[in-house]
Amino acid sequence: LAYQVDFASAGMVEAWYEGRLEPTFNELKKVAEFFGCCEEWLLFGMGTPYQVKKLPSYDNFDNFLNFMIEPDQPYRTLIGIHLIRYDNILGELGIIKQYSDKTCQFYTTEIFLNENLTEEQAQTTAFYSLIIYALTHADIIPECFGYVMDGELFQRILAGKEHPLKLVNKAARSEWYYDLFDINFGHDKK
C-alpha cells in the first residue's frame, strides 16, 4: 500500500496499522483513491464506501457518448464499461465506468429493457440503446462488457457497501445488448 500511494517507505503505513501514527487527511485521500472508495466515508465515516450515482441525462447523442467514453475526474483513463442488466421484469440497466483494477463508478439509469414501457420510457430507452450500440459495435476504447445480474447482487451494488467490481465478477457475462438490434429476437424463426 505504501508504495502504491507514493510513500518513500512502508514504515509509515506499518505505524498506522500498529496504532503508533494516524494518517493525515491527505494520506487518507490517497488511500481512498487507490482503493476506489469514497473519501467522505474513509475520512469521516459518512455515507457508504462506494458511491452510487445517477447517470446524467442527455438529449444530445455526441455529448452522452463522450460522457461514456471519457474518464470522470480525478481519473485520467477509462479502461472498461460494464453494462449490467438486472434480471427482473423491469430489466433495469446499471453502468460501471472502470478506471483501473480497483477504481470505478457505478451509475443507476432510467433505462428499462422490457416490453411494457411507457411512451417516455420507450423514447429514453431507444436513445440510450443507440449509445449502447455505438459502444458495443464501434472500435471505441474503452472496451464494453455485458452482464446479467440477479436481484441479490444488483441490490448489493445499489447499497454501496461492497466494491462494484467484486460484485460484477460474480455476475453472468452476457452479450445481451446484441439482442436489442436483432430484428428476429423474440419472433419465431422459420
Coordinates of N, CA and C in Angstrom, one line a residue:
L1 N 0.8 -1.2 0.0 CA 0.0 0.0 0.0 C 0.9 1.3 0.0
A2 N 1.9 1.2 0.8 CA 2.8 2.4 0.9 C 3.3 2.8 -0.4
Y3 N 3.8 1.9 -1.2 CA 4.4 2.2 -2.5 C 3.3 2.6 -3.5
Q4 N 2.1 2.0 -3.4 CA 1.1 2.4 -4.3 C 0.6 3.8 -4.2
V5 N 0.7 4.3 -2.9 CA 0.2 5.7 -2.7 C 1.4 6.7 -2.6
D6 N 2.5 6.3 -3.1 CA 3.7 7.1 -3.3 C 4.4 7.5 -2.0
F7 N 4.4 6.6 -1.0 CA 5.2 6.9 0.2 C 6.6 6.3 -0.1
A8 N 7.6 6.9 0.5 CA 9.0 6.5 0.3 C 9.3 5.1 0.9
S9 N 8.6 4.8 2.0 CA 8.8 3.5 2.6 C 7.5 3.0 3.2
A10 N 7.5 1.7 3.6 CA 6.3 1.1 4.2 C 6.2 1.4 5.7
G11 N 7.2 2.0 6.3 CA 7.2 2.3 7.7 C 6.1 3.1 8.2
M12 N 5.7 4.1 7.4 CA 4.5 5.0 7.9 C 3.2 4.2 7.9
V13 N 3.0 3.4 6.9 CA 1.8 2.6 6.8 C 1.8 1.5 7.9
E14 N 2.9 0.9 8.2 CA 3.0 0.0 9.3 C 2.7 0.6 10.6
A15 N 3.1 1.9 10.8 CA 2.8 2.6 12.0 C 1.3 2.8 12.1
W16 N 0.6 3.0 11.0 CA -0.8 3.2 11.1 C -1.5 1.9 11.6
Y17 N -1.1 0.8 11.0 CA -1.6 -0.5 11.4 C -1.3 -0.8 12.8
E18 N -0.2 -0.4 13.3 CA 0.2 -0.7 14.7 C -0.4 0.3 15.7
G19 N -1.0 1.4 15.2 CA -1.6 2.4 16.1 C -0.6 3.4 16.6
R20 N 0.6 3.5 16.1 CA 1.6 4.4 16.5 C 1.4 5.8 15.9
L21 N 0.8 5.8 14.7 CA 0.6 7.0 13.9 C -0.8 7.0 13.3
E22 N -1.4 8.2 13.1 CA -2.7 8.3 12.4 C -2.4 8.9 11.1
P23 N -3.0 8.5 10.0 CA -2.8 9.1 8.7 C -3.4 10.5 8.7
T24 N -2.8 11.3 7.9 CA -3.3 12.7 7.7 C -4.5 12.6 6.7
F25 N -5.2 13.7 6.6 CA -6.4 13.7 5.6 C -5.8 13.5 4.2
N26 N -4.7 14.1 3.9 CA -4.2 13.9 2.5 C -3.8 12.5 2.3
E27 N -3.2 11.9 3.3 CA -2.8 10.5 3.1 C -4.0 9.6 3.0
L28 N -5.1 9.8 3.7 CA -6.3 9.1 3.6 C -7.0 9.3 2.3
K29 N -6.9 10.5 1.7 CA -7.4 10.7 0.4 C -6.7 9.9 -0.7
K30 N -5.4 9.7 -0.5 CA -4.6 8.9 -1.4 C -5.0 7.4 -1.3
V31 N -5.3 7.0 -0.1 CA -5.7 5.6 0.2 C -7.1 5.4 -0.4
A32 N -8.0 6.4 -0.3 CA -9.3 6.2 -0.8 C -9.3 6.2 -2.4
E33 N -8.4 7.0 -3.0 CA -8.3 6.9 -4.4 C -7.7 5.6 -4.9
F34 N -6.7 5.1 -4.2 CA -6.1 3.8 -4.5 C -7.2 2.7 -4.5
F35 N -8.0 2.6 -3.4 CA -8.9 1.6 -3.2 C -10.3 1.8 -3.9
G36 N -10.4 3.0 -4.5 CA -11.6 3.4 -5.2 C -12.8 3.6 -4.3
C37 N -12.6 3.9 -3.1 CA -13.8 4.2 -2.2 C -14.0 5.7 -2.0
C38 N -15.1 6.0 -1.3 CA -15.4 7.4 -1.1 C -14.6 8.1 -0.1
E39 N -14.0 9.2 -0.4 CA -13.2 9.9 0.6 C -14.0 10.2 1.9
E40 N -15.2 10.7 1.7 CA -16.0 11.1 2.9 C -16.3 9.9 3.8
W41 N -16.4 8.8 3.3 CA -16.6 7.6 4.1 C -15.3 7.2 4.9
L42 N -14.2 7.3 4.1 CA -12.9 6.9 4.8 C -12.5 8.0 5.8
L43 N -12.7 9.2 5.5 CA -12.3 10.3 6.4 C -13.2 10.5 7.6
F44 N -14.5 10.5 7.3 CA -15.4 10.8 8.4 C -16.5 9.8 8.7
G45 N -16.5 8.7 8.0 CA -17.5 7.6 8.3 C -18.8 8.0 7.8
M46 N -18.9 8.9 6.8 CA -20.2 9.4 6.3 C -20.5 8.7 5.0
G47 N -21.8 8.3 4.8 CA -22.2 7.6 3.6 C -21.8 6.2 3.5
T48 N -21.5 5.7 2.3 CA -21.2 4.3 2.1 C -19.8 4.3 1.4
P49 N -19.1 3.2 1.5 CA -17.8 3.1 0.9 C -17.7 3.4 -0.6
Y50 N -18.8 2.9 -1.3 CA -18.8 3.0 -2.7 C -20.0 3.8 -3.2
Q51 N -19.8 5.0 -3.7 CA -20.9 5.9 -4.1 C -21.7 5.4 -5.3
V52 N -23.0 5.5 -5.3 CA -23.8 5.2 -6.4 C -24.3 6.5 -6.9
K53 N -24.1 6.7 -8.2 CA -24.6 8.0 -8.8 C -25.7 7.7 -9.8
K54 N -26.5 8.7 -10.1 CA -27.5 8.5 -11.1 C -26.8 9.0 -12.4
L55 N -27.0 8.3 -13.5 CA -26.5 8.6 -14.8 C -27.1 9.9 -15.2
P56 N -26.2 10.9 -15.6 CA -26.8 12.2 -16.1 C -27.6 12.0 -17.3
S57 N -28.6 12.9 -17.5 CA -29.5 12.8 -18.6 C -28.9 13.7 -19.7
Y58 N -29.0 13.2 -20.9 CA -28.5 13.9 -22.1 C -29.6 13.8 -23.2
D59 N -29.7 14.9 -24.0 CA -30.6 14.8 -25.1 C -29.8 14.9 -26.4
N60 N -28.5 14.9 -26.3 CA -27.6 15.0 -27.4 C -26.7 13.8 -27.5
F61 N -26.8 13.1 -28.6 CA -26.0 11.8 -28.7 C -24.5 12.0 -28.5
D62 N -23.9 12.9 -29.1 CA -22.5 13.1 -29.0 C -22.0 13.4 -27.6
N63 N -22.8 14.3 -26.9 CA -22.4 14.6 -25.5 C -22.5 13.4 -24.6
F64 N -23.6 12.6 -24.8 CA -23.7 11.4 -24.0 C -22.6 10.4 -24.3
L65 N -22.3 10.2 -25.6 CA -21.3 9.2 -25.9 C -19.9 9.7 -25.4
N66 N -19.7 11.0 -25.4 CA -18.4 11.5 -24.8 C -18.4 11.2 -23.3
F67 N -19.5 11.4 -22.6 CA -19.5 11.1 -21.2 C -19.2 9.7 -20.9
M68 N -19.7 8.8 -21.8 CA -19.5 7.4 -21.5 C -18.1 6.9 -21.8
I69 N -17.4 7.5 -22.7 CA -16.0 7.1 -23.1 C -14.9 7.9 -22.5
E70 N -15.3 9.0 -21.8 CA -14.3 9.8 -21.1 C -14.2 9.5 -19.6
P71 N -13.1 9.5 -19.0 CA -13.0 9.3 -17.6 C -13.6 10.4 -16.8
D72 N -14.2 10.1 -15.6 CA -14.6 11.1 -14.7 C -13.4 11.7 -13.9
Q73 N -13.5 12.9 -13.4 CA -12.5 13.4 -12.6 C -12.4 12.7 -11.2
P74 N -11.3 12.4 -10.7 CA -10.0 12.9 -11.0 C -9.2 11.8 -11.8
Y75 N -9.9 10.9 -12.4 CA -9.2 9.8 -13.1 C -8.8 10.2 -14.5
R76 N -7.7 9.6 -15.0 CA -7.1 10.0 -16.3 C -7.4 9.0 -17.4
T77 N -7.7 7.8 -17.0 CA -8.0 6.8 -18.0 C -9.3 6.0 -17.7
L78 N -9.9 5.5 -18.7 CA -11.1 4.7 -18.6 C -10.8 3.4 -19.3
I79 N -10.8 2.3 -18.6 CA -10.3 1.0 -19.2 C -11.5 0.1 -19.5
G80 N -12.7 0.4 -19.0 CA -13.8 -0.5 -19.4 C -15.1 0.1 -19.0
I81 N -16.1 -0.4 -19.7 CA -17.5 0.0 -19.4 C -18.3 -1.3 -19.2
H82 N -19.0 -1.5 -18.1 CA -19.7 -2.7 -17.8 C -21.2 -2.3 -17.8
L83 N -21.9 -3.0 -18.7 CA -23.4 -2.8 -18.9 C -24.1 -3.9 -18.2
I84 N -24.8 -3.6 -17.1 CA -25.3 -4.6 -16.2 C -26.8 -4.6 -16.3
R85 N -27.4 -5.7 -16.8 CA -28.9 -5.8 -16.9 C -29.4 -6.6 -15.7
Y86 N -30.2 -5.9 -14.9 CA -30.8 -6.5 -13.8 C -31.9 -7.5 -14.3
D87 N -31.7 -8.8 -13.9 CA -32.5 -9.9 -14.3 C -33.9 -9.9 -13.6
N88 N -34.7 -8.9 -13.8 CA -36.0 -8.9 -13.3 C -37.0 -8.4 -14.4
I89 N -38.3 -8.3 -14.0 CA -39.3 -8.0 -15.0 C -39.1 -6.6 -15.6
L90 N -38.5 -5.6 -14.8 CA -38.3 -4.3 -15.3 C -37.1 -4.2 -16.3
G91 N -36.1 -5.1 -16.0 CA -34.9 -5.0 -16.9 C -34.1 -3.8 -16.7
E92 N -33.9 -3.3 -15.5 CA -33.2 -2.1 -15.2 C -31.7 -2.2 -15.7
L93 N -31.1 -1.1 -16.0 CA -29.7 -1.2 -16.5 C -28.9 -0.3 -15.6
G94 N -27.7 -0.9 -15.1 CA -26.7 -0.2 -14.4 C -25.5 -0.2 -15.2
I95 N -24.6 0.9 -15.0 CA -23.4 1.0 -15.7 C -22.3 1.3 -14.8
I96 N -21.2 0.6 -15.0 CA -19.9 0.8 -14.3 C -18.9 1.3 -15.2
K97 N -18.3 2.5 -14.9 CA -17.2 3.0 -15.6 C -16.0 2.6 -14.8
Q98 N -15.1 1.8 -15.4 CA -13.9 1.3 -14.7 C -12.6 2.1 -15.1
Y99 N -11.9 2.6 -14.1 CA -10.7 3.4 -14.3 C -9.4 2.7 -14.1
S100 N -9.4 1.6 -13.3 CA -8.2 0.8 -13.0 C -8.7 -0.5 -12.4
D101 N -7.8 -1.3 -12.0 CA -8.2 -2.6 -11.4 C -9.0 -2.4 -10.1
K102 N -8.9 -1.3 -9.5 CA -9.5 -1.1 -8.2 C -10.5 0.1 -8.2
T103 N -10.5 1.0 -9.2 CA -11.3 2.2 -9.1 C -12.4 2.1 -10.2
C104 N -13.6 2.5 -9.9 CA -14.7 2.6 -10.8 C -15.8 3.5 -10.2
Q105 N -16.8 3.7 -11.0 CA -18.0 4.4 -10.6 C -19.3 3.7 -11.1
F106 N -20.2 3.4 -10.2 CA -21.5 2.7 -10.6 C -22.5 3.8 -10.8
Y107 N -23.3 3.7 -11.9 CA -24.4 4.6 -12.2 C -25.7 3.8 -12.3
T108 N -26.7 4.3 -11.7 CA -28.1 3.8 -12.0 C -28.6 4.6 -13.2
T109 N -29.5 4.0 -13.9 CA -30.0 4.7 -15.1 C -31.6 4.7 -15.1
E110 N -32.1 5.4 -16.1 CA -33.5 5.4 -16.4 C -33.8 4.5 -17.6
I111 N -32.9 3.5 -17.8 CA -33.1 2.6 -18.9 C -33.7 1.3 -18.4
F112 N -34.8 1.0 -19.1 CA -35.5 -0.3 -18.8 C -35.6 -1.1 -20.0
L113 N -35.2 -2.4 -19.9 CA -35.2 -3.2 -21.1 C -36.3 -4.3 -20.9
N114 N -37.6 -3.9 -21.2 CA -38.7 -4.8 -21.1 C -39.7 -4.4 -22.2
E115 N -40.8 -5.2 -22.2 CA -41.8 -5.0 -23.3 C -42.9 -4.1 -22.8
N116 N -43.0 -3.6 -21.6 CA -44.1 -2.8 -21.1 C -43.7 -1.4 -20.7
L117 N -43.1 -0.7 -21.6 CA -42.6 0.6 -21.3 C -43.7 1.7 -21.6
T118 N -43.7 2.8 -20.8 CA -44.5 3.9 -21.2 C -43.9 4.6 -22.4
E119 N -44.6 5.5 -23.0 CA -44.0 6.2 -24.2 C -42.7 6.9 -23.9
E120 N -42.7 7.6 -22.7 CA -41.5 8.3 -22.3 C -40.3 7.3 -22.0
Q121 N -40.6 6.2 -21.3 CA -39.6 5.2 -21.1 C -39.0 4.6 -22.4
A122 N -40.0 4.4 -23.4 CA -39.6 3.8 -24.6 C -38.6 4.8 -25.4
Q123 N -38.9 6.1 -25.4 CA -38.1 7.1 -26.0 C -36.7 7.1 -25.4
T124 N -36.7 7.2 -24.0 CA -35.4 7.2 -23.3 C -34.6 5.9 -23.6
T125 N -35.3 4.8 -23.5 CA -34.6 3.5 -23.8 C -34.0 3.5 -25.2
A126 N -34.8 3.9 -26.2 CA -34.4 3.9 -27.6 C -33.1 4.8 -27.7
F127 N -33.1 6.0 -27.1 CA -32.0 6.9 -27.2 C -30.7 6.2 -26.6
Y128 N -30.9 5.7 -25.4 CA -29.7 5.0 -24.8 C -29.3 3.8 -25.5
S129 N -30.3 3.1 -26.2 CA -29.9 1.9 -26.9 C -29.0 2.2 -28.1
L130 N -29.2 3.4 -28.7 CA -28.3 3.8 -29.8 C -26.8 4.0 -29.2
I131 N -26.8 4.6 -28.0 CA -25.4 4.7 -27.4 C -24.8 3.4 -27.1
I132 N -25.6 2.4 -26.6 CA -25.1 1.1 -26.3 C -24.7 0.5 -27.6
Y133 N -25.4 0.7 -28.7 CA -25.0 0.1 -30.0 C -23.6 0.7 -30.4
A134 N -23.5 2.0 -30.2 CA -22.2 2.6 -30.6 C -21.0 2.1 -29.7
L135 N -21.3 1.9 -28.5 CA -20.3 1.4 -27.6 C -19.9 0.0 -27.9
T136 N -20.8 -0.8 -28.3 CA -20.5 -2.3 -28.4 C -20.2 -2.6 -29.9
H137 N -20.4 -1.8 -30.8 CA -20.2 -2.1 -32.2 C -19.1 -1.4 -32.9
A138 N -18.6 -0.3 -32.3 CA -17.6 0.5 -32.9 C -16.3 0.2 -32.2
D139 N -15.2 0.6 -32.9 CA -13.9 0.4 -32.4 C -13.5 1.5 -31.4
I140 N -14.3 1.5 -30.3 CA -14.2 2.6 -29.3 C -13.4 2.0 -28.1
I141 N -12.5 2.7 -27.7 CA -11.8 2.4 -26.4 C -12.4 3.3 -25.4
P142 N -12.9 2.8 -24.3 CA -12.6 1.5 -23.7 C -13.6 0.4 -24.2
E143 N -13.2 -0.8 -23.8 CA -14.0 -2.0 -24.1 C -15.2 -2.1 -23.3
C144 N -16.3 -2.6 -23.9 CA -17.6 -2.8 -23.2 C -17.8 -4.3 -22.8
F145 N -18.4 -4.5 -21.7 CA -18.7 -5.9 -21.2 C -20.1 -5.9 -20.8
G146 N -20.8 -7.0 -21.1 CA -22.2 -7.1 -20.7 C -22.4 -8.2 -19.6
Y147 N -23.3 -8.0 -18.7 CA -23.6 -8.9 -17.6 C -25.1 -8.9 -17.4
V148 N -25.6 -10.1 -16.9 CA -26.9 -10.2 -16.4 C -26.7 -10.5 -14.9
M149 N -27.4 -9.7 -14.1 CA -27.1 -9.8 -12.6 C -28.4 -10.1 -11.9
D150 N -28.4 -11.1 -11.0 CA -29.6 -11.4 -10.2 C -29.9 -10.3 -9.2
G151 N -31.0 -10.4 -8.6 CA -31.5 -9.3 -7.7 C -30.6 -9.1 -6.5
E152 N -30.1 -10.2 -5.9 CA -29.3 -10.0 -4.7 C -28.0 -9.2 -5.0
L153 N -27.3 -9.6 -6.1 CA -26.1 -8.9 -6.4 C -26.4 -7.4 -6.8
F154 N -27.5 -7.2 -7.6 CA -27.8 -5.8 -8.0 C -28.1 -5.0 -6.8
Q155 N -28.9 -5.5 -5.8 CA -29.2 -4.8 -4.6 C -27.9 -4.5 -3.8
R156 N -27.0 -5.4 -3.8 CA -25.7 -5.2 -3.1 C -24.9 -4.0 -3.7
I157 N -24.9 -4.0 -5.0 CA -24.2 -2.8 -5.7 C -24.9 -1.5 -5.3
L158 N -26.3 -1.5 -5.4 CA -27.0 -0.3 -5.0 C -26.8 0.1 -3.6
A159 N -26.5 -0.8 -2.7 CA -26.3 -0.5 -1.3 C -25.0 0.3 -1.1
G160 N -24.0 0.1 -2.0 CA -22.8 0.8 -1.9 C -21.8 0.4 -0.8
K161 N -22.0 -0.8 -0.3 CA -21.2 -1.2 0.8 C -20.1 -2.2 0.4
E162 N -20.2 -2.7 -0.9 CA -19.2 -3.6 -1.4 C -18.7 -3.0 -2.7
H163 N -17.5 -3.4 -3.1 CA -16.9 -2.9 -4.3 C -17.6 -3.4 -5.5
P164 N -18.1 -2.5 -6.4 CA -18.9 -2.9 -7.6 C -18.1 -3.9 -8.5
L165 N -16.8 -3.8 -8.6 CA -16.1 -4.7 -9.5 C -16.0 -6.1 -8.9
K166 N -16.0 -6.2 -7.6 CA -16.0 -7.5 -6.9 C -17.4 -8.2 -7.2
L167 N -18.4 -7.4 -7.1 CA -19.8 -8.0 -7.4 C -20.0 -8.3 -8.8
V168 N -19.6 -7.4 -9.7 CA -19.8 -7.7 -11.2 C -19.1 -9.0 -11.6
N169 N -17.9 -9.3 -10.9 CA -17.2 -10.5 -11.3 C -18.0 -11.8 -10.9
K170 N -19.0 -11.6 -10.0 CA -19.9 -12.7 -9.6 C -21.1 -12.9 -10.6
A171 N -21.3 -11.9 -11.4 CA -22.4 -12.0 -12.4 C -22.1 -12.8 -13.6
A172 N -23.2 -13.2 -14.3 CA -23.0 -13.9 -15.5 C -22.7 -13.0 -16.7
R173 N -21.5 -13.2 -17.4 CA -21.2 -12.4 -18.6 C -22.2 -12.8 -19.6
S174 N -22.6 -11.7 -20.4 CA -23.6 -11.9 -21.4 C -23.5 -10.8 -22.4
E175 N -23.7 -11.1 -23.7 CA -23.8 -10.0 -24.7 C -25.2 -9.7 -25.0
W176 N -26.0 -9.6 -24.0 CA -27.5 -9.3 -24.1 C -27.8 -8.1 -25.0
Y177 N -26.9 -7.2 -25.1 CA -27.1 -5.9 -25.8 C -27.2 -6.2 -27.3
Y178 N -26.7 -7.3 -27.8 CA -26.9 -7.6 -29.2 C -28.3 -7.9 -29.6
D179 N -29.1 -8.4 -28.6 CA -30.5 -8.7 -28.8 C -31.3 -7.4 -29.0
L180 N -30.8 -6.3 -28.6 CA -31.6 -5.0 -28.8 C -31.7 -4.7 -30.3
F181 N -30.7 -5.2 -31.1 CA -30.7 -4.9 -32.5 C -30.9 -6.0 -33.4
D182 N -31.3 -7.2 -32.9 CA -31.6 -8.3 -33.7 C -33.1 -8.3 -34.0
I183 N -33.4 -8.0 -35.3 CA -34.9 -7.9 -35.6 C -35.6 -9.2 -35.5
N184 N -34.9 -10.3 -35.4 CA -35.6 -11.6 -35.3 C -35.7 -12.0 -33.8
F185 N -35.1 -11.3 -32.9 CA -35.2 -11.6 -31.5 C -36.6 -11.6 -31.0
G186 N -37.1 -12.6 -30.3 CA -38.4 -12.7 -29.8 C -39.5 -13.1 -30.7
H187 N -39.1 -13.4 -32.0 CA -40.0 -13.8 -33.0 C -39.7 -15.2 -33.4
D188 N -40.7 -15.9 -33.9 CA -40.5 -17.3 -34.4 C -39.6 -17.2 -35.6
K189 N -38.6 -18.0 -35.7 CA -37.7 -18.1 -36.8 C -38.1 -19.3 -37.6
K190 N -38.2 -19.1 -38.9 CA -38.5 -20.2 -39.8 C -37.3 -20.7 -40.6

